[in-house]
Coordinates of N, CA and C in Angstrom, one line a residue:
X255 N 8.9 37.3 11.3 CA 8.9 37.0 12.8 C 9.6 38.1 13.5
X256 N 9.0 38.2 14.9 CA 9.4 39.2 15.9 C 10.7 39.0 15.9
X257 N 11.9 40.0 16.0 CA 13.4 39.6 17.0 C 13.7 40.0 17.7
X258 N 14.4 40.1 19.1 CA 15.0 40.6 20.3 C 15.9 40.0 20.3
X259 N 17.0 41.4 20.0 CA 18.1 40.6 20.1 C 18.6 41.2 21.4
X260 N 20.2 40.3 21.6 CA 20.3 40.2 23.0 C 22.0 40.9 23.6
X261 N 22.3 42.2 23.8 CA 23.6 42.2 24.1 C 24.1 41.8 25.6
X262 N 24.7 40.3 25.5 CA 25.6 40.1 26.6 C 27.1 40.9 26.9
X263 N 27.4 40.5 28.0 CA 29.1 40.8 28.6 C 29.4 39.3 29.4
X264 N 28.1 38.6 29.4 CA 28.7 37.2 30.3 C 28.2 36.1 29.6
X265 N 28.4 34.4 29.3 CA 28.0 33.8 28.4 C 26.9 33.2 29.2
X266 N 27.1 33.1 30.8 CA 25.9 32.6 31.3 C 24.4 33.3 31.2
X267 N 24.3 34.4 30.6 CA 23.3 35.2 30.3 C 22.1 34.8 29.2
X268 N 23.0 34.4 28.0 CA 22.4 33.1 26.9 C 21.2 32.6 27.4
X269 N 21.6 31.5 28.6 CA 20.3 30.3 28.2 C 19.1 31.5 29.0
X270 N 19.5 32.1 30.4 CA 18.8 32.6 31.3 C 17.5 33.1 30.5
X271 N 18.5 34.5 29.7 CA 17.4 35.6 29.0 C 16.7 34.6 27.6
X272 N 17.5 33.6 27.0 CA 16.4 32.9 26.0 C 15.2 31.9 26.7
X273 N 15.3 31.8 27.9 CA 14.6 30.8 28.2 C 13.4 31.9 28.8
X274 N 13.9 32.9 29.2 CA 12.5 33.8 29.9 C 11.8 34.5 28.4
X275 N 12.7 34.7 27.6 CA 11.8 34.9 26.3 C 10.6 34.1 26.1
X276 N 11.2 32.4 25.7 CA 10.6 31.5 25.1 C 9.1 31.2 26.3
X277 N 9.6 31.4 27.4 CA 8.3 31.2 28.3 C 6.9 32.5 28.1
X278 N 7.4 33.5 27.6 CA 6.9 35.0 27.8 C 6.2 34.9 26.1
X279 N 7.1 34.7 25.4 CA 6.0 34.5 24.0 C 7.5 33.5 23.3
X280 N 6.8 32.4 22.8 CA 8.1 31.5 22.1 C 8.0 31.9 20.4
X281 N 7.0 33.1 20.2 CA 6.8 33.3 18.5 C 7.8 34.6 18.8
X282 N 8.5 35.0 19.3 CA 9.2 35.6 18.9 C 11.1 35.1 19.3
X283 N 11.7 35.3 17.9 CA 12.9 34.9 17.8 C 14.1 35.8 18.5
X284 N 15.0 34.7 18.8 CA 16.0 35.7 19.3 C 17.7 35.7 19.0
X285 N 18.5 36.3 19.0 CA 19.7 36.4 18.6 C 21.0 36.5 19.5
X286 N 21.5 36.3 20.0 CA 22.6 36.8 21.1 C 24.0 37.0 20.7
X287 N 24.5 37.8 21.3 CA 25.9 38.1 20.8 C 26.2 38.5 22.4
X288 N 27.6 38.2 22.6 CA 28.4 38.0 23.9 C 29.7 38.4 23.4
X289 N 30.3 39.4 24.1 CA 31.3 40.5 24.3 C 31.9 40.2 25.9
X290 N 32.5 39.4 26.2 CA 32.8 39.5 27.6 C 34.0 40.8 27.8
X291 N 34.6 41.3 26.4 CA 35.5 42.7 27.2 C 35.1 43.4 26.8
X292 N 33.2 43.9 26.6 CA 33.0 45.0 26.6 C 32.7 45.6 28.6
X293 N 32.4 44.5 29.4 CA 32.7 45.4 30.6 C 34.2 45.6 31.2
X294 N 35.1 44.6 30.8 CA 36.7 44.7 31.3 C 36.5 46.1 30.6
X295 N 36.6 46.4 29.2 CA 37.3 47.7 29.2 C 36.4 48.8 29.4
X296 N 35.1 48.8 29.6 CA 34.3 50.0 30.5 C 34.8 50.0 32.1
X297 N 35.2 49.1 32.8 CA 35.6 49.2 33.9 C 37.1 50.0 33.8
X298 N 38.0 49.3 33.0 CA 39.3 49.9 33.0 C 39.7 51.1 32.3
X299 N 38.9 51.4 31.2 CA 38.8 52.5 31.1 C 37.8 53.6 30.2
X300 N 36.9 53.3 31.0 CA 35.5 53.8 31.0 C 34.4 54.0 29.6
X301 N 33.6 54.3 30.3 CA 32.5 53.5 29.6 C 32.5 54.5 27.9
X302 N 33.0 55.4 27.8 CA 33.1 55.6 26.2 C 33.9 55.7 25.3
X303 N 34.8 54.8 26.1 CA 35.9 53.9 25.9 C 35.6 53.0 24.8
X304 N 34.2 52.1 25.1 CA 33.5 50.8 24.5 C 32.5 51.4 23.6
X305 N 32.2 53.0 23.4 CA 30.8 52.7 22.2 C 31.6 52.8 20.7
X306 N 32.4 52.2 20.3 CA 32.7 52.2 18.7 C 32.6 50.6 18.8
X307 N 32.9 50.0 20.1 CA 32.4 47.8 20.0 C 30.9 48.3 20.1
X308 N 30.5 49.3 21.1 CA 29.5 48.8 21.2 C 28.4 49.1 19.8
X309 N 28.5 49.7 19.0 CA 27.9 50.5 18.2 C 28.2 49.3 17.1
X310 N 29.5 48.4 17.1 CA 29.8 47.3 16.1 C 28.6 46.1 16.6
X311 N 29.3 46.0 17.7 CA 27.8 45.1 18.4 C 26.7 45.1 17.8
X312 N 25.8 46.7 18.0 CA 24.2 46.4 17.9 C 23.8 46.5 16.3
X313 N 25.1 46.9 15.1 CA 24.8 46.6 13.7 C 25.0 45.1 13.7
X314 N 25.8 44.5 14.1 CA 25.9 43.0 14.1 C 24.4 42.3 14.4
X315 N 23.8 42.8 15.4 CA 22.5 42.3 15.6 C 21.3 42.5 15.0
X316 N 21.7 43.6 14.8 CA 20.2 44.7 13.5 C 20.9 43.3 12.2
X317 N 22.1 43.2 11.9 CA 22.0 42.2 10.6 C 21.3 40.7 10.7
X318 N 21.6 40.3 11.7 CA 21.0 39.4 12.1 C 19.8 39.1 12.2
X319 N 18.6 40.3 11.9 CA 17.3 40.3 12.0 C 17.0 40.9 13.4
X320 N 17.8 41.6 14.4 CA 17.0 42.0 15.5 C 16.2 43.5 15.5
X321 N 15.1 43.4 15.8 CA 13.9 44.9 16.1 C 13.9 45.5 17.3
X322 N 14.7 44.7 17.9 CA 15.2 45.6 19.0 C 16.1 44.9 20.1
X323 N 17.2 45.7 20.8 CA 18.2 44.8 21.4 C 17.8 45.4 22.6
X324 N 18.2 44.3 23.6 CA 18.5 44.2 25.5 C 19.9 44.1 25.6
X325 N 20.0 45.3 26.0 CA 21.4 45.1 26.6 C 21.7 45.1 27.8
X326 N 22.2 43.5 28.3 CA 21.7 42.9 29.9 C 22.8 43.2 30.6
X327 N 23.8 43.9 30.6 CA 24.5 44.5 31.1 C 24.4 46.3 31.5
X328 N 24.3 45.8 33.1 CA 23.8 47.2 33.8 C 24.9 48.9 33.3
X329 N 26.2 47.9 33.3 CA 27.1 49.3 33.4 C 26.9 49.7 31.9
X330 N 27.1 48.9 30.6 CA 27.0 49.3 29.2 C 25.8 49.4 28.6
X331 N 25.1 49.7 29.9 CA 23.3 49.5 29.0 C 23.1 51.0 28.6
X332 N 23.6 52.0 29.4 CA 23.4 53.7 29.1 C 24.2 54.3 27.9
X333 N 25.1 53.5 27.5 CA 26.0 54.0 25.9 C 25.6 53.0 25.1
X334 N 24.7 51.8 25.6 CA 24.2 50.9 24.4 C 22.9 51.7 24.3
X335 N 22.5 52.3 24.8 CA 21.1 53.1 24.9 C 21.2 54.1 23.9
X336 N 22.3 54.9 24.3 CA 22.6 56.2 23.6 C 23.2 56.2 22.0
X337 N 23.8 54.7 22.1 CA 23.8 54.2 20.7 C 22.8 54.1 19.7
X338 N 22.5 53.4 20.6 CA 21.3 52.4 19.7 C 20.1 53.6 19.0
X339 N 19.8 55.2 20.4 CA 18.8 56.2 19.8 C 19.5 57.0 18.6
X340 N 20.8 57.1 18.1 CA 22.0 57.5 17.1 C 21.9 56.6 16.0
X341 N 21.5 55.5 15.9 CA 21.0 55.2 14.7 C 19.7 54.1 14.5
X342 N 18.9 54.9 15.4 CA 17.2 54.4 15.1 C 16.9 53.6 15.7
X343 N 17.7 52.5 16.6 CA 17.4 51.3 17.1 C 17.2 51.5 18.4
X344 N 16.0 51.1 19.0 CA 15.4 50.6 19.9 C 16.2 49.6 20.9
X345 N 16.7 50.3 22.2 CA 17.5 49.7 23.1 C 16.5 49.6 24.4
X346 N 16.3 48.5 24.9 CA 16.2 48.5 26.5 C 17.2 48.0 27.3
X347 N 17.6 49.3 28.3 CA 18.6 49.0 29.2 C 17.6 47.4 30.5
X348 N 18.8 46.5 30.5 CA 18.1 45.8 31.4 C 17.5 46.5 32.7
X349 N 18.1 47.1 33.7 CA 17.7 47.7 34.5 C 16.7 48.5 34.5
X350 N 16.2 49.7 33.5 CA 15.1 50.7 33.6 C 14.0 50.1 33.8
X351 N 13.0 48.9 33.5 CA 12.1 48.6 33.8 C 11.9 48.1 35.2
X352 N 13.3 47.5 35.8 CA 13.4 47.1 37.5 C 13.0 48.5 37.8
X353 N 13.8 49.7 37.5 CA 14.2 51.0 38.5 C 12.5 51.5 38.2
X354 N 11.9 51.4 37.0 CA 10.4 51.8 36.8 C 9.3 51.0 38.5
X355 N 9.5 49.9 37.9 CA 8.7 48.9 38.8 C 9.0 49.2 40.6
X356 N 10.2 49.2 40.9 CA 10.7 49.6 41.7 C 10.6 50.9 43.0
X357 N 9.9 52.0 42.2 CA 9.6 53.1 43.0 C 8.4 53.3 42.8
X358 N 8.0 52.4 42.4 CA 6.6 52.4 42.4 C 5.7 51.2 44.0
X359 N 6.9 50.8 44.1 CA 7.0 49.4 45.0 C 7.1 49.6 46.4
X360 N 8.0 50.9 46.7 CA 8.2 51.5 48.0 C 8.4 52.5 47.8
X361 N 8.7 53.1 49.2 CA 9.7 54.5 49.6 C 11.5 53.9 49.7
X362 N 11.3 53.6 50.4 CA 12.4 52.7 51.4 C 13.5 51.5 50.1
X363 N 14.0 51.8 49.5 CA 14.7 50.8 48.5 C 16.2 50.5 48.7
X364 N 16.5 49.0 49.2 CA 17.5 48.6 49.2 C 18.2 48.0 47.5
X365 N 19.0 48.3 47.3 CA 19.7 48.3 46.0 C 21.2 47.4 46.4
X366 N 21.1 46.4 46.0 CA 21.6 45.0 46.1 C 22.7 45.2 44.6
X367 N 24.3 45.5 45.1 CA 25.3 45.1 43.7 C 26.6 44.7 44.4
X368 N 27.5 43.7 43.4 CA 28.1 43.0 43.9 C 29.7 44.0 42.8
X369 N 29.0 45.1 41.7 CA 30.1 45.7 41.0 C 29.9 47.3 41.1
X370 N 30.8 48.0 41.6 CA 30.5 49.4 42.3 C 29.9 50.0 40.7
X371 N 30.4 49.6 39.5 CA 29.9 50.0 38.0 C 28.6 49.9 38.2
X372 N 28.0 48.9 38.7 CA 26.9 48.4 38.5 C 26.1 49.6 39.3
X373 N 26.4 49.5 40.8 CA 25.6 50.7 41.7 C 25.8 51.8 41.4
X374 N 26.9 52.6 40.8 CA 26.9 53.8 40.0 C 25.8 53.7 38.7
X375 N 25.5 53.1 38.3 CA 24.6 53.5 37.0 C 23.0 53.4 37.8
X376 N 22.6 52.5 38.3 CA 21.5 51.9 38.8 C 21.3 52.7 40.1
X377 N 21.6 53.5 40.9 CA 21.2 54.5 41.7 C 20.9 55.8 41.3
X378 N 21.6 56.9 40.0 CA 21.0 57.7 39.5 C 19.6 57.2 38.5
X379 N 19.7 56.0 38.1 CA 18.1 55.5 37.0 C 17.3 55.5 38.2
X380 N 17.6 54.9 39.5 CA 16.1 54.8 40.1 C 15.9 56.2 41.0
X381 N 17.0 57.1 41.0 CA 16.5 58.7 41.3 C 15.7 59.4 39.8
X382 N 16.3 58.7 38.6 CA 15.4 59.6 38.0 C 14.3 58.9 37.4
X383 N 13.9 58.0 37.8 CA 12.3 57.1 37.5 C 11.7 57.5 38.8
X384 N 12.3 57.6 40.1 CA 11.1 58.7 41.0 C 10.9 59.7 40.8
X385 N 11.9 60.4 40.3 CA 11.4 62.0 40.1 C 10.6 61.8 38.4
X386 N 10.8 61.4 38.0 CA 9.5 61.0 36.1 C 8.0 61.0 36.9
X387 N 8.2 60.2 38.2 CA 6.9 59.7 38.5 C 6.3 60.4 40.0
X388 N 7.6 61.3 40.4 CA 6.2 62.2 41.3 C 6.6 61.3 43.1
X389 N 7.8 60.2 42.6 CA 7.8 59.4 43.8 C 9.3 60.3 45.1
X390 N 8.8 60.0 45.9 CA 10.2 60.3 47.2 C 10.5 59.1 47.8
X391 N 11.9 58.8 47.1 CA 12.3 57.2 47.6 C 13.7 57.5 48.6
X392 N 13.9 56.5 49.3 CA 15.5 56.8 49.5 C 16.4 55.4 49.5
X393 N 16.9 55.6 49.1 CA 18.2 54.8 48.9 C 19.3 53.7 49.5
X394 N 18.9 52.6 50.0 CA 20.1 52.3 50.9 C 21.1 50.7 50.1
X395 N 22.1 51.2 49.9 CA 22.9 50.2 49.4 C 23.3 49.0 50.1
X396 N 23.5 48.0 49.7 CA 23.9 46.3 50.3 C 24.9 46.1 49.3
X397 N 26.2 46.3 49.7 CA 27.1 45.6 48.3 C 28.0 44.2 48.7
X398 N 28.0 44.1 47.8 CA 28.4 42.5 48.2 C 29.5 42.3 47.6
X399 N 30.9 42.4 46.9 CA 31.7 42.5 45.8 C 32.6 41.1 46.3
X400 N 32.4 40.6 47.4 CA 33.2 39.4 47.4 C 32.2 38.2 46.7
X401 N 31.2 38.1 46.0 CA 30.9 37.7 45.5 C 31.0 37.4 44.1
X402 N 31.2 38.4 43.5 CA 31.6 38.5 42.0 C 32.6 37.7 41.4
X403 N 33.5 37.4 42.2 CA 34.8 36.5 41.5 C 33.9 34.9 41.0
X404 N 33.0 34.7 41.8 CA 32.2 33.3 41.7 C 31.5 33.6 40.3
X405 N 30.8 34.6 40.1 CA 30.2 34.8 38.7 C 31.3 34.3 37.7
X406 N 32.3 35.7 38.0 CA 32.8 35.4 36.7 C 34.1 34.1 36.1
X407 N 34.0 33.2 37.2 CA 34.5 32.2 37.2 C 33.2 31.4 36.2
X408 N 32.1 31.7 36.6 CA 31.3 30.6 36.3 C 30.1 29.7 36.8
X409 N 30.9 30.1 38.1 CA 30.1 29.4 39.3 C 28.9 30.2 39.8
X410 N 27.6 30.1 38.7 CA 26.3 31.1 39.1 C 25.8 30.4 40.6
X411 N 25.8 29.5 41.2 CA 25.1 28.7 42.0 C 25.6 29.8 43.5
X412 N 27.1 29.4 43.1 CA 28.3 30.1 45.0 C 27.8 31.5 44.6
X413 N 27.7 32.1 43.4 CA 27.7 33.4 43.4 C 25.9 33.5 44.1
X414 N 24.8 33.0 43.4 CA 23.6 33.4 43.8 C 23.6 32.9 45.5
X415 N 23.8 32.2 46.0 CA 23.9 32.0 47.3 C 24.8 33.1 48.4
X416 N 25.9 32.9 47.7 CA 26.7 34.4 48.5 C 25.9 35.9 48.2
X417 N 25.2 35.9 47.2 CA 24.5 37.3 47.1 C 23.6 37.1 48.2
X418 N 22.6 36.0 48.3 CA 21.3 36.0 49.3 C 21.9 36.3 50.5
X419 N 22.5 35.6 50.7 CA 23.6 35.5 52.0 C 24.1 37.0 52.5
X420 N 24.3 37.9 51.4 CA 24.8 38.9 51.9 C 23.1 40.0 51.8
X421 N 22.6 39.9 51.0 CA 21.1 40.4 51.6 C 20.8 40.3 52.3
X422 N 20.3 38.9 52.8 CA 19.7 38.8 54.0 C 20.7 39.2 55.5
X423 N 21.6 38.8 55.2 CA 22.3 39.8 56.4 C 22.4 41.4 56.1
X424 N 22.3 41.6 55.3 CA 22.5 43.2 55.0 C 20.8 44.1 55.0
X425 N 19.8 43.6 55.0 CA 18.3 44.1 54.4 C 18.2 43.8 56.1
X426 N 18.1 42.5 57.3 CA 17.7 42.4 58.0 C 18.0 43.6 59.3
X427 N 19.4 44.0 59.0 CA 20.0 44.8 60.4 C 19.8 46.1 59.6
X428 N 18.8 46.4 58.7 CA 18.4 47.7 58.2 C 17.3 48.3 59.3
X429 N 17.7 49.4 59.9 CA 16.5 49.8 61.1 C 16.3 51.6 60.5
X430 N 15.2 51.8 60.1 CA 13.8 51.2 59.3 C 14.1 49.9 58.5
X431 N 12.9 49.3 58.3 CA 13.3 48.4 57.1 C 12.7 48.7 56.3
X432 N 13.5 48.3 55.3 CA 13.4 48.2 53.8 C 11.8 48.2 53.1
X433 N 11.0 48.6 51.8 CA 10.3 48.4 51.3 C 10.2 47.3 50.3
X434 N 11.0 47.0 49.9 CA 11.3 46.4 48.1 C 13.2 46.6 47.9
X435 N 13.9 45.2 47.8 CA 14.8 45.2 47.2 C 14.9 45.1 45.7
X436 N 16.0 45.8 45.5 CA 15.9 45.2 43.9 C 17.5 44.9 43.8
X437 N 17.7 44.0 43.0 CA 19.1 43.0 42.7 C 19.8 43.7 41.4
X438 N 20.6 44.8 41.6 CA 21.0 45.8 40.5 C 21.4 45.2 39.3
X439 N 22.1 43.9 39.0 CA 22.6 43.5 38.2 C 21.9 42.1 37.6
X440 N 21.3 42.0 36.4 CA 21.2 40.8 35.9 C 21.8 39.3 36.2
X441 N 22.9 39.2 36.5 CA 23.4 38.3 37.1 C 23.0 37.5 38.6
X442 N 22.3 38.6 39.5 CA 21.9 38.5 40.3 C 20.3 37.6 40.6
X443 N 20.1 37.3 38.8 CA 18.5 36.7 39.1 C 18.2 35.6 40.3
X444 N 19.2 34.3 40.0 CA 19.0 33.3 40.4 C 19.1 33.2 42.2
X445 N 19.5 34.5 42.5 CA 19.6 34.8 44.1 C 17.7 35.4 44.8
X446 N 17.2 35.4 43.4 CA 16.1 36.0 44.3 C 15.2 34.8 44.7
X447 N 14.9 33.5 44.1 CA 14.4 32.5 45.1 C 14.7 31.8 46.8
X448 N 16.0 32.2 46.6 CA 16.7 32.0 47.6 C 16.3 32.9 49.0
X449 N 15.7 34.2 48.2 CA 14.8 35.5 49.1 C 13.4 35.1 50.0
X450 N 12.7 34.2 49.2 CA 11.5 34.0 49.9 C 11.1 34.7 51.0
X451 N 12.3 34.0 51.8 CA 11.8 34.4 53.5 C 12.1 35.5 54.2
X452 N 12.7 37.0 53.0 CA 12.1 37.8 53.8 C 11.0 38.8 53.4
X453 N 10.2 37.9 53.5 CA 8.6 38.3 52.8 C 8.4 39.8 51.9
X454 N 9.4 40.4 51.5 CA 9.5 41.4 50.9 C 9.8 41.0 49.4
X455 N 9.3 42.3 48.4 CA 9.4 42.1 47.0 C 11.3 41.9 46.9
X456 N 11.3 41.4 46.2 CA 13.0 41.4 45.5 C 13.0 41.3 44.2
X457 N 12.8 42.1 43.2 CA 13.0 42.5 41.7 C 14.0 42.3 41.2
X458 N 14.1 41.8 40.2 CA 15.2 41.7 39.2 C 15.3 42.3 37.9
X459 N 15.8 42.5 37.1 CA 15.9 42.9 36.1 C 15.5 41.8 34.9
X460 N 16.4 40.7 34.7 CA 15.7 40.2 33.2 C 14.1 40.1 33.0
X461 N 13.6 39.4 33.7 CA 12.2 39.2 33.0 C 11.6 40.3 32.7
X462 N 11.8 41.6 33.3 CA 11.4 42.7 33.4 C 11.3 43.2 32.0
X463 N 12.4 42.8 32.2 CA 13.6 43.4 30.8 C 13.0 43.2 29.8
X464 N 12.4 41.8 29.7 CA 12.1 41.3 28.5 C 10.4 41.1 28.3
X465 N 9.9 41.9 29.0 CA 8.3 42.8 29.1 C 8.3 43.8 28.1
X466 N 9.6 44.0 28.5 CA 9.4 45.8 28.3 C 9.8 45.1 26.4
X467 N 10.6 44.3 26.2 CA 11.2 44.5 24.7 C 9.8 43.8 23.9
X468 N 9.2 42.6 24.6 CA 8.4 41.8 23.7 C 7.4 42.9 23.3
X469 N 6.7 43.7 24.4 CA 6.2 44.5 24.5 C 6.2 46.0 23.3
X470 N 7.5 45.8 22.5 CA 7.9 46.9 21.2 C 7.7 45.5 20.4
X471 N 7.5 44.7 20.0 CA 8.0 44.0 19.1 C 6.6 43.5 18.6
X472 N 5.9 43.0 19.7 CA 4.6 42.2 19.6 C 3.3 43.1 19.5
X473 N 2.6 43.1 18.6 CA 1.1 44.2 18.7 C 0.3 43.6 19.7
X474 N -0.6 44.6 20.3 CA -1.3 44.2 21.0 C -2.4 44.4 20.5
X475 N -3.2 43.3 20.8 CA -4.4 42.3 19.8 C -5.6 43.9 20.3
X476 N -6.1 44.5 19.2 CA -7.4 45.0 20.0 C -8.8 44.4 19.9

């Protein structure tokens, strides 16, 4: 049987990313492992600080049977990347398939983060998935960081509402407006229904995420 396995930094990420699996194809199995101080100490003291966990991490999950890991964490997904090509394993950063999808979506991109880690990695990926693709986007940031304490408390509900909350006030007093938001951080999924009304795309990262991995794992029937 297929595996994807799954590198967390938050525990609420579990049901999220297994449940968009099981809907996406339920024959293939999945594994998770959750590190919540691999971003405390990429934040405190930086990100290659964490690849000797992280590199323990993604053998932990190759044991486990995984064929390829998601690492749904935006800030440690580029040294879980760089790991994972160091010893053969197949990594998708959660974000690269948003930042792909993304500049393909507009010119005009508002980039929605609530952890300045987060907007530092996720604004050079979607400058260099426009320039791969020939595209001229520009850039305008919405951060939101008084939100974050509600995540990592637990409380996904205050946090996805305070994100919308700070979008929609932040995307609406944009003059031009916006083409396509995208919600930089995984955590941020459950704020995009809350989006509807401003009839604009708003992308997220996991499901994306988990396109791109079933998509290495599963053959496609010819």
């Amino acid at each position: 049987m297929a595996t994807v396995g799954f590198l967390h930094t938050a525990h609420a990420h579990v049901r999220a990313f297994r449940d968009l699996l099981n809907a996406r194809d339920d024959t293939v199995a999945d594994r998770h492992l959750v590190d919540t101080g691999l971003l405390t100490a990429a934040r405190t003291h930086g990100v290659d600080s964490v690849r000797p966990a992280v590199e323990d991490r993604l053998r932990r999950l190759v044991g486990e049977g995984a064929d390829v890991v998601v690492c749904t964490c935006s800030e440690v997904g580029p040294t879980a990347k760089a790991v994972g090509a160091g010893m053969g394993l197949r990594v998708v950063r959660v974000d690269r398939p948003m930042a792909e999808a993304a500049v393909l979506a507009g010119r005009r991109i508002a980039v929605v983060s609530s952890l300045e880690g987060a907007a530092a990695t996720v604004l050079p990926l979607l400058r260099e998935c426009a320039q791969a693709t020939g595209r001229d986007v520009e850039l305008v940031e919405v951060r939101c960081p008084e939100t974050w304490p509600s995540f990592a408390s637990g409380d996904v509900l205050t946090y996805a509402a305070g994100v919308a909350e700070a979008v929609r006030a932040g995307v609406r007093s944009l003059d031009p407006p916006v083409d396509v938001v995208v919600l930089a951080q995984a955590s941020m999924v459950d704020a995009a229904p809350l989006l509807r009304d401003l009839h604009l795309p708003v992308l997220t990262s996991p499901r994306l995420a988990i396109e791109a991995a079933v998509e290495l794992v599963v053959p496609v029937p010819r």
